[in-house]
Coordinates of N, CA, C and O in Angstrom, one line a residue:
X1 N -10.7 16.8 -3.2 CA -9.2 16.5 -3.3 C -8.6 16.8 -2.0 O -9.2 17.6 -1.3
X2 N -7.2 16.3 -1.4 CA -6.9 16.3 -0.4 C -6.1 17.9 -0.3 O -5.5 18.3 -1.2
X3 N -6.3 18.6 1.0 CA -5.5 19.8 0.8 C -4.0 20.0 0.2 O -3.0 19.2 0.5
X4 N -3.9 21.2 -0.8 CA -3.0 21.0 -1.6 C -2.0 22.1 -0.4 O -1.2 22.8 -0.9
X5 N -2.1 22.1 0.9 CA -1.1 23.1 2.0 C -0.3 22.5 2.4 O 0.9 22.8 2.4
X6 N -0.8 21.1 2.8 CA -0.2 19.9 3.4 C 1.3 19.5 2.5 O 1.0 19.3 1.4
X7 N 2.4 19.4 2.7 CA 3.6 19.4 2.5 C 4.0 17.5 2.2 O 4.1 16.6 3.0
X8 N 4.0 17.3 0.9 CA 4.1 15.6 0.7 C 5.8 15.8 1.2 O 6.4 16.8 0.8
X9 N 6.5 14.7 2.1 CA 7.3 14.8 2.1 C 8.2 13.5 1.5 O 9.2 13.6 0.8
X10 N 7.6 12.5 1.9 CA 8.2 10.7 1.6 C 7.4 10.6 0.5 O 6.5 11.3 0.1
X11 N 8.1 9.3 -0.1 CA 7.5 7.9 -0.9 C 6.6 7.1 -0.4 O 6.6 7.1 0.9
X12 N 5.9 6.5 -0.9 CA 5.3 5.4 -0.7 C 6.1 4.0 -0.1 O 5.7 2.9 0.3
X13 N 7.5 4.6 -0.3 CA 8.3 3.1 0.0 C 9.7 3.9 1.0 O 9.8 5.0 1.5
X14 N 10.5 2.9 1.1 CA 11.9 3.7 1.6 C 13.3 3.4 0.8 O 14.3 4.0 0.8
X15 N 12.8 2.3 0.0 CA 13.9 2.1 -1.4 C 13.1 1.8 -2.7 O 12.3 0.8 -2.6
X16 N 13.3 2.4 -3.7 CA 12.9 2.0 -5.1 C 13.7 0.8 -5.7 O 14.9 1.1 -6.0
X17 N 13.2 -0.2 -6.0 CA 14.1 -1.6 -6.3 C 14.2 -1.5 -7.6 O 15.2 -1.9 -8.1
X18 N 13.3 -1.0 -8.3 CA 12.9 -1.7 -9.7 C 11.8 -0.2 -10.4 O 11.2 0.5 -9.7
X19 N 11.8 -0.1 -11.3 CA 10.9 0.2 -12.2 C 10.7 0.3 -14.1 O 11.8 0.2 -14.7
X20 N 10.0 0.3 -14.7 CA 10.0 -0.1 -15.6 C 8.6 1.0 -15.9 O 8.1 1.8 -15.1
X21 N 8.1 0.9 -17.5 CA 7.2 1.5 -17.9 C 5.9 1.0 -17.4 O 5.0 1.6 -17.8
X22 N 5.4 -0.3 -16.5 CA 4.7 -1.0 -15.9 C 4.1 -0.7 -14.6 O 3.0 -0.4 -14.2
X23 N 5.4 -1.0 -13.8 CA 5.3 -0.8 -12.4 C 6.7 -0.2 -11.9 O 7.8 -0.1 -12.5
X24 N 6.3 0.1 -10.4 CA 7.6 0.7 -9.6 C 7.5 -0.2 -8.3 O 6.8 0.0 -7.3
X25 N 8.3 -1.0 -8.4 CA 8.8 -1.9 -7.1 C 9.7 -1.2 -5.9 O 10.8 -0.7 -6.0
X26 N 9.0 -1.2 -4.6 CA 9.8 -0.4 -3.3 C 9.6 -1.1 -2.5 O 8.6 -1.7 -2.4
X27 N 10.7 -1.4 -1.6 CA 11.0 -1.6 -0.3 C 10.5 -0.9 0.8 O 10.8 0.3 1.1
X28 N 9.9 -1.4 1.4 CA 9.6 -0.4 2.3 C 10.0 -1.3 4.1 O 9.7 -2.5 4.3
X29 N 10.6 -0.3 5.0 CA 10.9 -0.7 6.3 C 10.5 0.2 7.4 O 11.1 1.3 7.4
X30 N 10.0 0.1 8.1 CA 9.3 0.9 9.6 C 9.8 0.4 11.0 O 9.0 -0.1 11.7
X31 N 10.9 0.5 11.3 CA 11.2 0.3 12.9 C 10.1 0.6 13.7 O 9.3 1.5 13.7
X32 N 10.3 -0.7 14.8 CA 9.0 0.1 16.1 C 8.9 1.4 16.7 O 9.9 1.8 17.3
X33 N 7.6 2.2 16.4 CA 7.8 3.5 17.0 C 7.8 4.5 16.0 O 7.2 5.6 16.2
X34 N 8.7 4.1 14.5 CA 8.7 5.1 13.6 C 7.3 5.4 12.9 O 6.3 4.6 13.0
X35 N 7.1 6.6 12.1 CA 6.3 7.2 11.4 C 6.9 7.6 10.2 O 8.0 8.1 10.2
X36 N 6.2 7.3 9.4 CA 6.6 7.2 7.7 C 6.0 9.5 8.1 O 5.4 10.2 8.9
X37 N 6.9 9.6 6.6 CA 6.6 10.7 6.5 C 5.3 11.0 5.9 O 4.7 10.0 5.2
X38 N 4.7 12.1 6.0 CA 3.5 12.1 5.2 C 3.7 12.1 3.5 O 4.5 12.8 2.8
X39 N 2.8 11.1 3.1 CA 2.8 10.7 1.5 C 1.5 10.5 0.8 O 0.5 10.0 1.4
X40 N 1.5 10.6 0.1 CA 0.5 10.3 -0.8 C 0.7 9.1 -2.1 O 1.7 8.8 -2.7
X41 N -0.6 8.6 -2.2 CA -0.4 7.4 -3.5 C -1.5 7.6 -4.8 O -2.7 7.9 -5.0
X42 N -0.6 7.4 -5.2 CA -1.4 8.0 -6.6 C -1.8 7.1 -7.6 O -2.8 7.3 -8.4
X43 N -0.8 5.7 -7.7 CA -1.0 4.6 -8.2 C -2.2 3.6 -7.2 O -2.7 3.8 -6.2
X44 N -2.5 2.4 -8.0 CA -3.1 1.6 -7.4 C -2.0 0.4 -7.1 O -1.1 0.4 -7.9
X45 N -1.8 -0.7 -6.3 CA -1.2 -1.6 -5.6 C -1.5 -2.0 -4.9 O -2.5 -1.7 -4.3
X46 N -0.2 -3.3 -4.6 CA -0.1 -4.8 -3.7 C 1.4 -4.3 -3.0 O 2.3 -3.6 -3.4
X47 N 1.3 -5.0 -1.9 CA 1.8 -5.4 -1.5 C 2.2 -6.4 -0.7 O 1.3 -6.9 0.0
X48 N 3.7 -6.8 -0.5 CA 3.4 -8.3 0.5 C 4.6 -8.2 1.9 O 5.7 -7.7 1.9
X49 N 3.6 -9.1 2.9 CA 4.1 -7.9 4.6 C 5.7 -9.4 4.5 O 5.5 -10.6 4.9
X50 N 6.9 -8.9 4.1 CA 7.8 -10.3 4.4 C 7.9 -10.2 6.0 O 8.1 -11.3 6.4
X51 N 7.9 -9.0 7.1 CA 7.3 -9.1 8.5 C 6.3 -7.8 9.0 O 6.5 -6.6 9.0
X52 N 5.1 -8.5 9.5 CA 4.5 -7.8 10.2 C 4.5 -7.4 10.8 O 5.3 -7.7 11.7
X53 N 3.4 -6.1 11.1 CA 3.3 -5.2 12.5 C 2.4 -4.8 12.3 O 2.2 -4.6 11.0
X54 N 1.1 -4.3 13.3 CA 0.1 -3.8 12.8 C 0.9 -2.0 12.8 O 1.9 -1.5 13.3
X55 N -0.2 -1.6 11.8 CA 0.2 -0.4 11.7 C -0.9 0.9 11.8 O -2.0 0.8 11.3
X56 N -0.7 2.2 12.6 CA -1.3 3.2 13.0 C -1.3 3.9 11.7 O -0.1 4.2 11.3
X57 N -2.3 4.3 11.0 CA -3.0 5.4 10.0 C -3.1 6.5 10.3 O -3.3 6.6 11.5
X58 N -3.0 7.6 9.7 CA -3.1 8.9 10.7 C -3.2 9.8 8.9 O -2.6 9.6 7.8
X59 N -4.3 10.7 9.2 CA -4.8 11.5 7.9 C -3.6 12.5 8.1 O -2.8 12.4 9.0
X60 N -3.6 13.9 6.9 CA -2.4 14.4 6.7 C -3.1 15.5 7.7 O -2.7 16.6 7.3
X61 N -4.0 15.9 9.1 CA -4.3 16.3 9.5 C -3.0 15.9 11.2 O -2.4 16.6 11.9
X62 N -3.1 14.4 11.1 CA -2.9 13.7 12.5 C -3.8 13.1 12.9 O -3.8 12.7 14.0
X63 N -4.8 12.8 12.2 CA -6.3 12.4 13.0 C -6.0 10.5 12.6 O -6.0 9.8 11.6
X64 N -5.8 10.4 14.1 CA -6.0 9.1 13.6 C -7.1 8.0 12.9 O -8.2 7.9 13.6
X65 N -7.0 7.4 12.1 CA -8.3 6.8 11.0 C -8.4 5.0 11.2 O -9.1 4.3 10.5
X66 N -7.4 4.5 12.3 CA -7.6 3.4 12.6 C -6.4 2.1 12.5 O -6.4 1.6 11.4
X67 N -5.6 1.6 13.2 CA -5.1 0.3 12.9 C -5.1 -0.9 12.2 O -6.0 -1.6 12.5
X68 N -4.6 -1.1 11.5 CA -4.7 -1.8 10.5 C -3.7 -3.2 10.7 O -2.5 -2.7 11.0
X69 N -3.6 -4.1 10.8 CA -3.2 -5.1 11.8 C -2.7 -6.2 10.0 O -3.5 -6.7 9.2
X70 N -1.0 -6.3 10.1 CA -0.8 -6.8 8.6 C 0.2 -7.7 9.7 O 1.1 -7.5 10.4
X71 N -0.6 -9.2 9.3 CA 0.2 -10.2 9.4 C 1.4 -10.7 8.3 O 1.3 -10.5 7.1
X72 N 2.9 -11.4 9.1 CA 4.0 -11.5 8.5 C 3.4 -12.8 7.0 O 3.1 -14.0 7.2
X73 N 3.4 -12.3 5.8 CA 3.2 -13.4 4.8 C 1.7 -12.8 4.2 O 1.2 -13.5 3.4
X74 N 1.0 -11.5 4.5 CA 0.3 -10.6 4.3 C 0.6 -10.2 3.0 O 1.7 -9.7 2.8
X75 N -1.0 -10.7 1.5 CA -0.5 -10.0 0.5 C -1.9 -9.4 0.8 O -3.0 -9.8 1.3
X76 N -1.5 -7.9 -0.1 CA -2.6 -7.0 0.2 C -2.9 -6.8 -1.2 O -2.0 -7.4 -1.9
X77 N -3.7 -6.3 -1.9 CA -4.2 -5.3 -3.2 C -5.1 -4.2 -2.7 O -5.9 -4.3 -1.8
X78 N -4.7 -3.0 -3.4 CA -5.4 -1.6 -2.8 C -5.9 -0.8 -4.2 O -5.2 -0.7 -5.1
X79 N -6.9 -0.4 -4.1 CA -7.6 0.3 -5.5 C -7.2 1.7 -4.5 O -7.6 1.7 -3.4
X80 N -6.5 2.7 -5.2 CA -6.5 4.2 -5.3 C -7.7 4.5 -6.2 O -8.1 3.9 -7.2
X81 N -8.3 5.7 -5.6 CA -9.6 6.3 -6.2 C -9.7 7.8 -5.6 O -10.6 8.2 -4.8
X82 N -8.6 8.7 -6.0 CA -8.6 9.8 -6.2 C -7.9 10.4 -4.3 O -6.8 10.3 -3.9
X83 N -9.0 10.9 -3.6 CA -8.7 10.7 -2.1 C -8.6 9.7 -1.1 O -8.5 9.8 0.1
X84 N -8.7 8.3 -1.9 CA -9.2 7.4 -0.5 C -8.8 5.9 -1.7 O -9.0 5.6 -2.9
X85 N -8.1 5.5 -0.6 CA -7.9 3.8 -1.0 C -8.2 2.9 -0.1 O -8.1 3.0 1.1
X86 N -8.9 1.6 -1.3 CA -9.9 0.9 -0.7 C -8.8 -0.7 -0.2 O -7.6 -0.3 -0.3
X87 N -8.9 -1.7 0.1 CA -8.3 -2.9 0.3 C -9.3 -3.5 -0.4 O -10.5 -3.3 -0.2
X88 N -8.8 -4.1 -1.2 CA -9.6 -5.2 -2.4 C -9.5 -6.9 -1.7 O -10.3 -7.8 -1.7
X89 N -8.2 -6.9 -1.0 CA -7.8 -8.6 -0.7 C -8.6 -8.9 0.3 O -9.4 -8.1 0.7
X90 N -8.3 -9.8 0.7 CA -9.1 -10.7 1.5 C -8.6 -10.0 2.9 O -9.4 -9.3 3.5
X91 N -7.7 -10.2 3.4 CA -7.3 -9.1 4.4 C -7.3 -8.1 4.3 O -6.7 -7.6 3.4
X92 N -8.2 -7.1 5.4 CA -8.7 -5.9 5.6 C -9.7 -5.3 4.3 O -9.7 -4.1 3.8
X93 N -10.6 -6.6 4.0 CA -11.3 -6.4 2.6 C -12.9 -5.3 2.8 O -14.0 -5.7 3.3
X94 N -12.7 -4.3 2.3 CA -13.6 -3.1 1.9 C -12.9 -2.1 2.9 O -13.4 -1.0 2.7
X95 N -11.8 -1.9 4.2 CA -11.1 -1.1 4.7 C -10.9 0.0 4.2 O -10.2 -0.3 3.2
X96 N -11.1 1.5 4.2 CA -10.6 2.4 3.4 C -9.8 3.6 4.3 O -10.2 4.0 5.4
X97 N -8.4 4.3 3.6 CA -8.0 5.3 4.1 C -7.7 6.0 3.5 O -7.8 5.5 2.4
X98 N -7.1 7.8 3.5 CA -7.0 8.8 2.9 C -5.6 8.5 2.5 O -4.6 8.0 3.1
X99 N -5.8 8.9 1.1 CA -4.4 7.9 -0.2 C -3.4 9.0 0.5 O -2.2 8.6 0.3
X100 N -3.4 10.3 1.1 CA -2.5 11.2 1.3 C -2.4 10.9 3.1 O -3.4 11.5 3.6
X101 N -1.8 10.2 4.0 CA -1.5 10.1 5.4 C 0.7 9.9 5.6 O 1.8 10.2 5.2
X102 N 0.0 9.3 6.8 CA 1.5 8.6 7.2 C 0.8 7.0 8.3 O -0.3 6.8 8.8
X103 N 1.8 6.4 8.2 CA 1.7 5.3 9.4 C 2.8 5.1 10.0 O 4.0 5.3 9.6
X104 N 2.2 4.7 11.3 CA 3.0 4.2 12.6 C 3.5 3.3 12.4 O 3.1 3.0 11.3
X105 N 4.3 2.3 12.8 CA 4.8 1.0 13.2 C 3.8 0.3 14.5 O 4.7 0.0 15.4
X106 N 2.9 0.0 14.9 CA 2.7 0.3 16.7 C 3.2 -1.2 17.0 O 2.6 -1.8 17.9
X107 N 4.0 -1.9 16.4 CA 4.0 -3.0 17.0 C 5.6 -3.1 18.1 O 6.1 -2.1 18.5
X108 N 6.0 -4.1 18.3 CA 7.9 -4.1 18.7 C 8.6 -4.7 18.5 O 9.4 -5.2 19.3
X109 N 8.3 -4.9 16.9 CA 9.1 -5.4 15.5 C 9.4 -5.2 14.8 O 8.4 -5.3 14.0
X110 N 10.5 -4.7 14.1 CA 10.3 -3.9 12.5 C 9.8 -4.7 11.7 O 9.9 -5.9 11.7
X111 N 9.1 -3.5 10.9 CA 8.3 -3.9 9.9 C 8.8 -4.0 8.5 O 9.9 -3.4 8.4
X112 N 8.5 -4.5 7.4 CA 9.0 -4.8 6.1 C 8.0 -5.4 5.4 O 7.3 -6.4 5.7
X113 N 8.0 -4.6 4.1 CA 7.1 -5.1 2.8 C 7.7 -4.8 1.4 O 8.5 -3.8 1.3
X114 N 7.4 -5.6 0.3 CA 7.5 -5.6 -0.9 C 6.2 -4.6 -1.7 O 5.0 -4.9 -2.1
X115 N 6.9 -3.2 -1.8 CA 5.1 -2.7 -2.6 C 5.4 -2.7 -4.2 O 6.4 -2.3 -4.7
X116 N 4.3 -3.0 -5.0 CA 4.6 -2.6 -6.3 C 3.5 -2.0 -6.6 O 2.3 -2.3 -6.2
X117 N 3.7 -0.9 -7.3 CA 2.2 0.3 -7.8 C 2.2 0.0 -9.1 O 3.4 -0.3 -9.5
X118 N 1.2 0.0 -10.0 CA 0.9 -0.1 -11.0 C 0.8 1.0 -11.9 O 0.0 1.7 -11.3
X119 N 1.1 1.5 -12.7 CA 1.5 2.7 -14.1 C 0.0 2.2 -14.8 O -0.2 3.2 -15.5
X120 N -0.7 1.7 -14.9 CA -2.0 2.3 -15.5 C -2.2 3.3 -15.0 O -1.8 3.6 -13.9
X121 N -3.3 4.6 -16.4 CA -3.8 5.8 -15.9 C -4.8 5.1 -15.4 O -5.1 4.0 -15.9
X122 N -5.4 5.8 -14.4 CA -6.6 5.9 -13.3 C -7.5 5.5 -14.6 O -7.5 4.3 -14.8
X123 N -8.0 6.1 -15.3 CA -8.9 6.3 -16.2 C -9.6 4.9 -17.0 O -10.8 4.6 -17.3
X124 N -8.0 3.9 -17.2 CA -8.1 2.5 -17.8 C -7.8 1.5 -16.6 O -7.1 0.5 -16.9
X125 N -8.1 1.6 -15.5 CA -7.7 0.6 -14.3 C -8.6 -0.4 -14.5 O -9.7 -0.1 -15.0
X126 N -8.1 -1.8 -14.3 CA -8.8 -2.8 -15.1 C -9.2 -3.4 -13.3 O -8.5 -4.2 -12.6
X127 N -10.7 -2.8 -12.6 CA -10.8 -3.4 -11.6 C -11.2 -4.7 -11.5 O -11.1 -5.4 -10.5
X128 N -11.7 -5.1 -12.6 CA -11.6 -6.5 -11.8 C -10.9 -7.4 -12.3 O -11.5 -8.5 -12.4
X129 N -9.6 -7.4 -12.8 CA -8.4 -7.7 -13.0 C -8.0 -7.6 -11.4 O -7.8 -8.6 -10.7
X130 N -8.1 -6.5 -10.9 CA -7.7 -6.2 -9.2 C -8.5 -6.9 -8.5 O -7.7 -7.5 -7.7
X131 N -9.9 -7.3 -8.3 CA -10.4 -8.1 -7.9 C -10.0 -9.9 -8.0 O -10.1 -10.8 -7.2
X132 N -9.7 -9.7 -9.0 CA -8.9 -11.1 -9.1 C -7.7 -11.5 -8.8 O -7.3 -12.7 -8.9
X133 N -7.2 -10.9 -8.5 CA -6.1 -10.6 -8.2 C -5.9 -11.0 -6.9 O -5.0 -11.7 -6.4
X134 N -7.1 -10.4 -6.1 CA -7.3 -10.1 -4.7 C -7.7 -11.8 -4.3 O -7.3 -12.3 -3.3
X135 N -8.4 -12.3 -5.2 CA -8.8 -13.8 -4.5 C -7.6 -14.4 -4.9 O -7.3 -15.0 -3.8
X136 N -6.7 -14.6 -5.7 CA -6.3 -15.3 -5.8 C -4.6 -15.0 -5.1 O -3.8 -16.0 -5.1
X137 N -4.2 -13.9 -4.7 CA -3.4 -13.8 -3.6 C -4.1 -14.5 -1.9 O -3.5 -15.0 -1.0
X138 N -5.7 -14.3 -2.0 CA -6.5 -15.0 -0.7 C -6.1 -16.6 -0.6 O -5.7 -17.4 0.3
X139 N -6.2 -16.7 -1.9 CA -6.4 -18.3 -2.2 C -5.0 -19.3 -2.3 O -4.8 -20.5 -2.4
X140 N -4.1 -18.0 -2.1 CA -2.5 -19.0 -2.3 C -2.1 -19.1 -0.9 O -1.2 -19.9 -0.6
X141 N -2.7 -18.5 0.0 CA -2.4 -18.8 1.2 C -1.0 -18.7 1.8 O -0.1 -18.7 0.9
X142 N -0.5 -18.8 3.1 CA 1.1 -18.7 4.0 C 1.6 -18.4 3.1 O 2.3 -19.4 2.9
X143 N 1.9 -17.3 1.9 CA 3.2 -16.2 1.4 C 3.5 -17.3 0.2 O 4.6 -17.6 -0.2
X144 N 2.1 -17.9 -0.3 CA 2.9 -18.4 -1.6 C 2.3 -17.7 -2.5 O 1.1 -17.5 -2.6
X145 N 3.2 -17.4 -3.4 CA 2.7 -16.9 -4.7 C 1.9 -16.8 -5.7 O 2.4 -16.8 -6.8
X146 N 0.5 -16.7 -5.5 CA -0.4 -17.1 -7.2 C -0.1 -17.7 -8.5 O 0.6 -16.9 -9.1
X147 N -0.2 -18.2 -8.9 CA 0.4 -18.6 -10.5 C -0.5 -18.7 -11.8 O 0.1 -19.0 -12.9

């Protein structure tokens, strides 16, 4: 498990839009240059980039774990599995990072996404519901919506 010293400070998002006994809908925005605070995810989720930037990963250490490059119209799906989440979608597909970090902005654009986490316990995660999921956000292609 990830060290319990490390101080969680943010969300996963920067506004909570929505929640329900289902999911928790957040906004999330990163100016160029900024660093989210260090957070952790506990849920599993999608999200979709309304503008891109690639973004700098960094473990709750500082160590950086790699750029991750999210184009504008970018829908993602992410399996949480305890310390480490995987990318299921077709973009950045088998990618994995420590569910507890922070990221960079590194582009010189602000950035902006729609995230929604899912309220299943870990225990009953329906992965390949998530898997499917994952093609068929691949398959709707330029920021249209699956149906």
């Amino acid at each position: 498990m990830q060290d319990a010293s490390k101080k969680i400070e943010g969300t996963v998002g920067s506004k909570k839009l929505f929640e329900n006994d289902k999911v928790i809908v957040w906004d999330f925005v990163l100016q160029p240059g900024e660093t989210t605070p260090l957070h952790q995810h506990e849920r599993s989720y999608m999200w979709f980039a309304i503008q891109g930037a690639p973004l700098q990963i960094y473990d709750a250490e500082g160590k950086d774990v790699g750029l991750f490059p999210v184009p504008t119209d970018g829908v993602f799906v992410l399996d949480v599995r305890g310390d480490t989440i995987e990318v299921m979608s077709e973009i950045g597909k088998g990618a994995t990072v420590p569910s507890l970090h922070t990221a960079m902005n590194a582009g010189t654009e602000p950035y902006r996404e729609i995230l929604v986490e899912w309220k299943w316990p870990q225990a009953r995660r329906p992965e390949s519901w998530l898997l499917r999921l994952a093609q068929r956000c691949a398959s709707a292609g330029g920021g249209e919506w699956p149906t």
